[in-house]
Amino acid sequence: MSTTVHKGPKGKTAAAAGAPPAARRGFLESKAADWALPTALVVLVVAGWQGLVSLGGVEEYVLPAPGDVVAKMFGDFGVFAEQSVPTIVAIFVGFALAIAVALPIAVGMVYSVVVRKAVYPLLIIAQVVPKVAIAPLFIIWFGFGQLPKILMVALICFFPVVIDSLVGFRAARPESLMLVRSMGASRWQAFWKIRWPWALPSIFAGIKVGITLAVVGAVVAEFVGADTGLGVLLITARGDMDSLTVFASIAWLTVIGFVLFLLVEVLERVLVPGKKSGRKFEASGSL
């Protein structure tokens, strides 16, 4: 049976007429589009923000102009850089602590039913408890300083790392595990050859969520009780009704969070070539 292809007035098929141009499709699939499109959107939002302030639609003390915020960020660079150090240290140490605890727990939950049934409900309880309610207890128990911030960061980003790691470890195909075990591999050899590479994409998914929450955890701890950090600078400026410093502090925190996310993204590209899923990872012969 023959198939009739309907053509438009200029002889083009209907499918070709409705398809986007090759150049546009090629650009959207290129790496340049990954940066150009969000950059264009940010520029558009900032231009609208600047226009709203310039036209007098909002008072400057309520919403300062973006140019003034940038000038404040770099004009008081020394102050912001000094206050950023304790915040960044708390983020790095707390996040490393969360990963160091989350990965072994996820492995234990994979290999032990007892551990999984005993620990999983506690993970849910720890996640649903408001972290802002726990922060004052950390101040009472550990005093002011870096330790309460580190613990808050670890607590707030622990859950996504352990859950995504658990999902990744359990996603390994049973037939692949049975194959390597039948070839004489030990349980830990099967783990490093099968479960670990299979789980890496899921682990990094949890790490990327966790690193953004780590910034939130550090700021929350600094809000409740700390003597240094960007969160302290922000809450002090808020008390003084200094909205320019508030916006500049938020901008600094945004930059820090974005840079940390990019670092995790780079690390993922190094350790997980092509950012392959577990099934594709196995199909490529990288097991």
Tab-separated table of C-alpha atoms in Angstrom:
chain	number	residue	atom	x	y	z
A	1	MET	CA	0.000	0.000	0.000
A	2	SER	CA	1.416	3.373	-0.978
A	3	THR	CA	1.460	6.357	1.327
A	4	THR	CA	0.449	9.765	0.048
A	5	VAL	CA	2.477	12.711	1.249
A	6	HIS	CA	0.550	15.955	1.264
A	7	LYS	CA	2.460	18.906	-0.068
A	8	GLY	CA	1.990	22.583	0.505
A	9	PRO	CA	1.646	25.212	-2.172
A	10	LYS	CA	5.423	25.350	-2.726
A	11	GLY	CA	5.910	21.613	-2.860
A	12	LYS	CA	7.081	21.180	0.736
A	13	THR	CA	5.752	18.287	2.723
A	14	ALA	CA	3.526	19.060	5.693
A	15	ALA	CA	6.126	17.653	8.080
A	16	ALA	CA	8.876	19.798	6.631
A	17	ALA	CA	6.674	22.876	6.648
A	18	GLY	CA	5.910	22.448	10.333
A	19	ALA	CA	9.474	21.669	11.387
A	20	PRO	CA	11.670	24.404	12.844
A	21	PRO	CA	14.585	25.630	10.719
A	22	ALA	CA	17.735	23.547	10.975
A	23	ALA	CA	19.774	26.510	12.164
A	24	ARG	CA	17.354	27.245	15.011
A	25	ARG	CA	17.179	23.604	15.996
A	26	GLY	CA	20.957	23.367	15.913
A	27	PHE	CA	21.336	26.419	18.144
A	28	LEU	CA	18.835	25.161	20.715
A	29	GLU	CA	20.747	21.891	20.935
A	30	SER	CA	24.139	23.582	21.238
A	31	LYS	CA	26.062	24.366	24.412
A	32	ALA	CA	25.881	28.079	23.588
A	33	ALA	CA	22.121	27.988	24.125
A	34	ASP	CA	22.662	26.671	27.665
A	35	TRP	CA	24.253	30.004	28.541
A	36	ALA	CA	22.738	32.429	26.035
A	37	LEU	CA	19.075	31.784	26.861
A	38	PRO	CA	19.271	32.119	30.688
A	39	THR	CA	21.635	35.085	30.296
A	40	ALA	CA	19.142	36.818	28.023
A	41	LEU	CA	16.359	36.175	30.536
A	42	VAL	CA	18.446	37.569	33.412
A	43	VAL	CA	19.291	40.667	31.366
A	44	LEU	CA	15.608	41.155	30.590
A	45	VAL	CA	14.610	40.861	34.254
A	46	VAL	CA	17.369	43.230	35.399
A	47	ALA	CA	16.433	45.744	32.698
A	48	GLY	CA	12.804	45.625	33.833
A	49	TRP	CA	13.918	46.038	37.449
A	50	GLN	CA	16.075	49.037	36.527
A	51	GLY	CA	13.260	50.567	34.498
A	52	LEU	CA	10.767	50.152	37.335
A	53	VAL	CA	13.080	51.951	39.783
A	54	SER	CA	14.068	54.665	37.292
A	55	LEU	CA	10.448	55.505	36.511
A	56	GLY	CA	9.711	55.969	40.192
A	57	GLY	CA	7.359	53.007	40.415
A	58	VAL	CA	8.886	51.928	43.728
A	59	GLU	CA	10.836	53.703	46.453
A	60	GLU	CA	14.583	53.154	46.518
A	61	TYR	CA	14.589	52.060	50.158
A	62	VAL	CA	12.118	49.303	49.248
A	63	LEU	CA	13.788	48.152	46.029
A	64	PRO	CA	17.191	49.670	45.189
A	65	ALA	CA	18.333	49.805	41.589
A	66	PRO	CA	20.410	46.833	40.376
A	67	GLY	CA	23.255	49.156	39.449
A	68	ASP	CA	23.381	50.433	43.033
A	69	VAL	CA	23.380	46.864	44.348
A	70	VAL	CA	26.336	45.911	42.145
A	71	ALA	CA	28.162	49.089	43.171
A	72	LYS	CA	27.579	48.211	46.825
A	73	MET	CA	28.847	44.648	46.307
A	74	PHE	CA	32.159	45.814	44.884
A	75	GLY	CA	32.375	49.101	46.767
A	76	ASP	CA	32.362	47.229	50.090
A	77	PHE	CA	34.184	44.227	48.676
A	78	GLY	CA	36.464	43.874	51.684
A	79	VAL	CA	33.556	43.703	54.130
A	80	PHE	CA	31.599	41.168	52.081
A	81	ALA	CA	34.687	39.048	51.398
A	82	GLU	CA	35.574	38.966	55.096
A	83	GLN	CA	32.045	37.963	56.087
A	84	SER	CA	31.899	35.363	53.317
A	85	VAL	CA	34.802	33.332	54.728
A	86	PRO	CA	33.038	31.889	57.827
A	87	THR	CA	29.906	31.215	55.776
A	88	ILE	CA	31.834	29.344	53.060
A	89	VAL	CA	33.827	27.370	55.640
A	90	ALA	CA	30.606	26.268	57.352
A	91	ILE	CA	29.131	25.273	53.986
A	92	PHE	CA	32.132	23.178	52.933
A	93	VAL	CA	32.699	21.436	56.272
A	94	GLY	CA	29.010	20.808	56.934
A	95	PHE	CA	28.406	19.523	53.423
A	96	ALA	CA	31.420	17.214	53.585
A	97	LEU	CA	30.140	15.903	56.913
A	98	ALA	CA	26.704	15.242	55.401
A	99	ILE	CA	28.212	13.255	52.511
A	100	ALA	CA	30.534	11.317	54.833
A	101	VAL	CA	27.549	10.220	56.929
A	102	ALA	CA	24.950	9.843	54.168
A	103	LEU	CA	26.862	7.483	51.849
A	104	PRO	CA	27.655	4.798	54.463
A	105	ILE	CA	24.072	4.928	55.730
A	106	ALA	CA	22.751	4.500	52.185
A	107	VAL	CA	25.066	1.506	51.647
A	108	GLY	CA	23.957	-0.026	54.939
A	109	MET	CA	20.305	0.408	53.975
A	110	VAL	CA	20.946	-1.382	50.674
A	111	TYR	CA	22.642	-4.414	52.191
A	112	SER	CA	20.692	-4.740	55.438
A	113	VAL	CA	16.925	-4.946	55.798
A	114	VAL	CA	17.270	-4.327	59.532
A	115	VAL	CA	19.205	-1.104	58.982
A	116	ARG	CA	16.756	0.064	56.313
A	117	LYS	CA	13.655	-0.535	58.430
A	118	ALA	CA	15.262	0.986	61.530
A	119	VAL	CA	16.817	4.054	59.921
A	120	TYR	CA	14.374	5.059	57.174
A	121	PRO	CA	11.568	6.285	59.506
A	122	LEU	CA	14.119	8.293	61.471
A	123	LEU	CA	15.283	9.949	58.249
A	124	ILE	CA	11.720	11.013	57.479
A	125	ILE	CA	11.260	12.383	60.994
A	126	ALA	CA	14.549	14.301	60.798
A	127	GLN	CA	13.489	15.793	57.474
A	128	VAL	CA	9.990	16.927	58.473
A	129	VAL	CA	11.159	18.641	61.663
A	130	PRO	CA	11.601	22.364	60.843
A	131	LYS	CA	15.295	23.161	60.825
A	132	VAL	CA	14.627	26.700	62.070
A	133	ALA	CA	13.161	25.141	65.223
A	134	ILE	CA	16.292	23.063	65.787
A	135	ALA	CA	18.778	25.893	65.215
A	136	PRO	CA	18.221	27.526	68.642
A	137	LEU	CA	18.950	24.177	70.300
A	138	PHE	CA	22.298	24.001	68.524
A	139	ILE	CA	23.122	27.450	69.889
A	140	ILE	CA	22.199	26.339	73.420
A	141	TRP	CA	24.156	23.089	73.173
A	142	PHE	CA	27.230	24.259	71.279
A	143	GLY	CA	27.274	28.025	71.774
A	144	PHE	CA	28.095	30.648	69.166
A	145	GLY	CA	30.668	30.037	66.488
A	146	GLN	CA	31.204	27.688	63.574
A	147	LEU	CA	30.089	24.378	65.096
A	148	PRO	CA	26.320	25.138	65.181
A	149	LYS	CA	26.497	26.370	61.579
A	150	ILE	CA	28.366	23.270	60.442
A	151	LEU	CA	25.837	20.976	62.111
A	152	MET	CA	22.909	22.906	60.627
A	153	VAL	CA	24.407	22.681	57.143
A	154	ALA	CA	25.000	18.941	57.569
A	155	LEU	CA	21.465	18.374	58.835
A	156	ILE	CA	19.698	20.362	56.154
A	157	CYS	CA	21.508	18.802	53.168
A	158	PHE	CA	21.837	15.260	54.554
A	159	PHE	CA	18.397	14.006	53.460
A	160	PRO	CA	18.603	14.552	49.674
A	161	VAL	CA	22.083	13.021	49.551
A	162	VAL	CA	21.147	9.856	51.444
A	163	ILE	CA	17.837	9.334	49.631
A	164	ASP	CA	19.244	9.842	46.122
A	165	SER	CA	22.229	7.642	46.983
A	166	LEU	CA	19.881	4.916	48.213
A	167	VAL	CA	17.847	5.130	45.015
A	168	GLY	CA	21.004	4.909	42.915
A	169	PHE	CA	22.439	1.931	44.787
A	170	ARG	CA	19.161	0.027	44.569
A	171	ALA	CA	18.758	0.765	40.842
A	172	ALA	CA	21.509	-1.632	39.774
A	173	ARG	CA	20.178	-4.467	37.608
A	174	PRO	CA	20.001	-7.750	39.572
A	175	GLU	CA	21.179	-9.760	36.554
A	176	SER	CA	24.372	-7.662	36.395
A	177	LEU	CA	25.042	-8.309	40.075
A	178	MET	CA	24.348	-12.026	39.643
A	179	LEU	CA	26.698	-12.147	36.678
A	180	VAL	CA	29.717	-10.721	38.499
A	181	ARG	CA	28.975	-12.830	41.576
A	182	SER	CA	28.848	-15.949	39.392
A	183	MET	CA	32.281	-15.006	38.072
A	184	GLY	CA	33.689	-15.166	41.609
A	185	ALA	CA	33.503	-11.509	42.607
A	186	SER	CA	32.942	-10.709	46.262
A	187	ARG	CA	30.068	-8.583	47.489
A	188	TRP	CA	32.286	-5.491	47.720
A	189	GLN	CA	33.784	-6.117	44.299
A	190	ALA	CA	30.253	-6.272	42.916
A	191	PHE	CA	29.525	-3.037	44.747
A	192	TRP	CA	32.466	-1.154	43.224
A	193	LYS	CA	32.015	-2.625	39.746
A	194	ILE	CA	28.207	-2.466	39.489
A	195	ARG	CA	26.395	-0.536	42.192
A	196	TRP	CA	28.826	2.350	42.543
A	197	PRO	CA	29.105	3.402	38.852
A	198	TRP	CA	25.377	2.797	38.413
A	199	ALA	CA	24.554	5.015	41.396
A	200	LEU	CA	26.900	7.913	40.575
A	201	PRO	CA	24.334	9.931	38.549
A	202	SER	CA	21.784	9.634	41.372
A	203	ILE	CA	24.405	10.460	44.000
A	204	PHE	CA	25.376	13.621	42.151
A	205	ALA	CA	21.715	14.551	41.770
A	206	GLY	CA	21.434	14.496	45.565
A	207	ILE	CA	24.737	16.333	45.970
A	208	LYS	CA	23.591	19.132	43.631
A	209	VAL	CA	20.391	19.554	45.616
A	210	GLY	CA	22.332	19.374	48.859
A	211	ILE	CA	24.925	22.007	47.925
A	212	THR	CA	22.196	24.566	47.261
A	213	LEU	CA	20.508	23.711	50.566
A	214	ALA	CA	23.875	24.008	52.317
A	215	VAL	CA	23.874	27.740	51.658
A	216	VAL	CA	20.378	27.949	53.164
A	217	GLY	CA	21.508	25.991	56.221
A	218	ALA	CA	24.465	28.261	56.877
A	219	VAL	CA	22.337	31.411	56.590
A	220	VAL	CA	19.608	29.982	58.834
A	221	ALA	CA	22.184	29.207	61.525
A	222	GLU	CA	23.657	32.696	61.216
A	223	PHE	CA	20.194	34.225	61.514
A	224	VAL	CA	19.515	32.399	64.776
A	225	GLY	CA	22.834	32.992	66.442
A	226	ALA	CA	26.299	33.803	65.132
A	227	ASP	CA	28.831	36.585	65.390
A	228	THR	CA	30.229	36.464	61.837
A	229	GLY	CA	29.006	35.576	58.377
A	230	LEU	CA	26.911	36.951	55.547
A	231	GLY	CA	23.739	35.982	57.378
A	232	VAL	CA	24.774	38.161	60.320
A	233	LEU	CA	25.561	41.044	57.969
A	234	LEU	CA	22.192	40.603	56.259
A	235	ILE	CA	20.117	40.517	59.440
A	236	THR	CA	22.015	43.494	60.873
A	237	ALA	CA	21.340	45.507	57.717
A	238	ARG	CA	17.683	44.518	57.865
A	239	GLY	CA	17.455	45.872	61.412
A	240	ASP	CA	18.984	49.146	60.210
A	241	MET	CA	16.527	49.303	57.259
A	242	ASP	CA	19.558	49.278	54.952
A	243	SER	CA	17.925	47.573	51.987
A	244	LEU	CA	20.951	48.189	49.763
A	245	THR	CA	23.190	46.081	52.005
A	246	VAL	CA	20.442	43.477	52.296
A	247	PHE	CA	20.237	43.100	48.509
A	248	ALA	CA	24.029	43.094	48.177
A	249	SER	CA	24.299	40.338	50.811
A	250	ILE	CA	21.651	38.294	49.011
A	251	ALA	CA	23.531	38.796	45.754
A	252	TRP	CA	26.760	37.557	47.355
A	253	LEU	CA	24.998	34.473	48.724
A	254	THR	CA	23.530	33.835	45.283
A	255	VAL	CA	26.954	34.041	43.663
A	256	ILE	CA	28.436	31.686	46.259
A	257	GLY	CA	25.647	29.141	45.784
A	258	PHE	CA	25.905	29.335	42.001
A	259	VAL	CA	29.686	28.847	42.020
A	260	LEU	CA	29.399	25.866	44.373
A	261	PHE	CA	26.767	24.309	42.119
A	262	LEU	CA	29.045	24.776	39.103
A	263	LEU	CA	31.915	23.106	40.968
A	264	VAL	CA	29.719	20.080	41.651
A	265	GLU	CA	28.629	20.083	38.004
A	266	VAL	CA	32.269	20.050	36.857
A	267	LEU	CA	33.096	17.238	39.271
A	268	GLU	CA	30.143	15.253	37.953
A	269	ARG	CA	31.314	15.662	34.369
A	270	VAL	CA	34.754	14.367	35.370
A	271	LEU	CA	33.539	11.356	37.344
A	272	VAL	CA	30.479	10.554	35.210
A	273	PRO	CA	31.562	11.053	31.567
A	274	GLY	CA	28.640	12.116	29.436
A	275	LYS	CA	26.388	12.252	32.528
A	276	LYS	CA	25.025	8.860	31.545
A	277	SER	CA	22.140	7.212	33.299
A	278	GLY	CA	22.661	3.831	34.912
A	279	ARG	CA	21.239	1.862	31.971
A	280	LYS	CA	23.313	3.754	29.400
A	281	PHE	CA	26.345	3.457	31.649
A	282	GLU	CA	26.093	-0.302	31.565
A	283	ALA	CA	25.351	-0.403	27.845
A	284	SER	CA	28.532	1.553	27.138
A	285	GLY	CA	30.602	-1.231	28.666
A	286	SER	CA	31.885	0.939	31.516
A	287	LEU	CA	30.849	-1.530	34.174
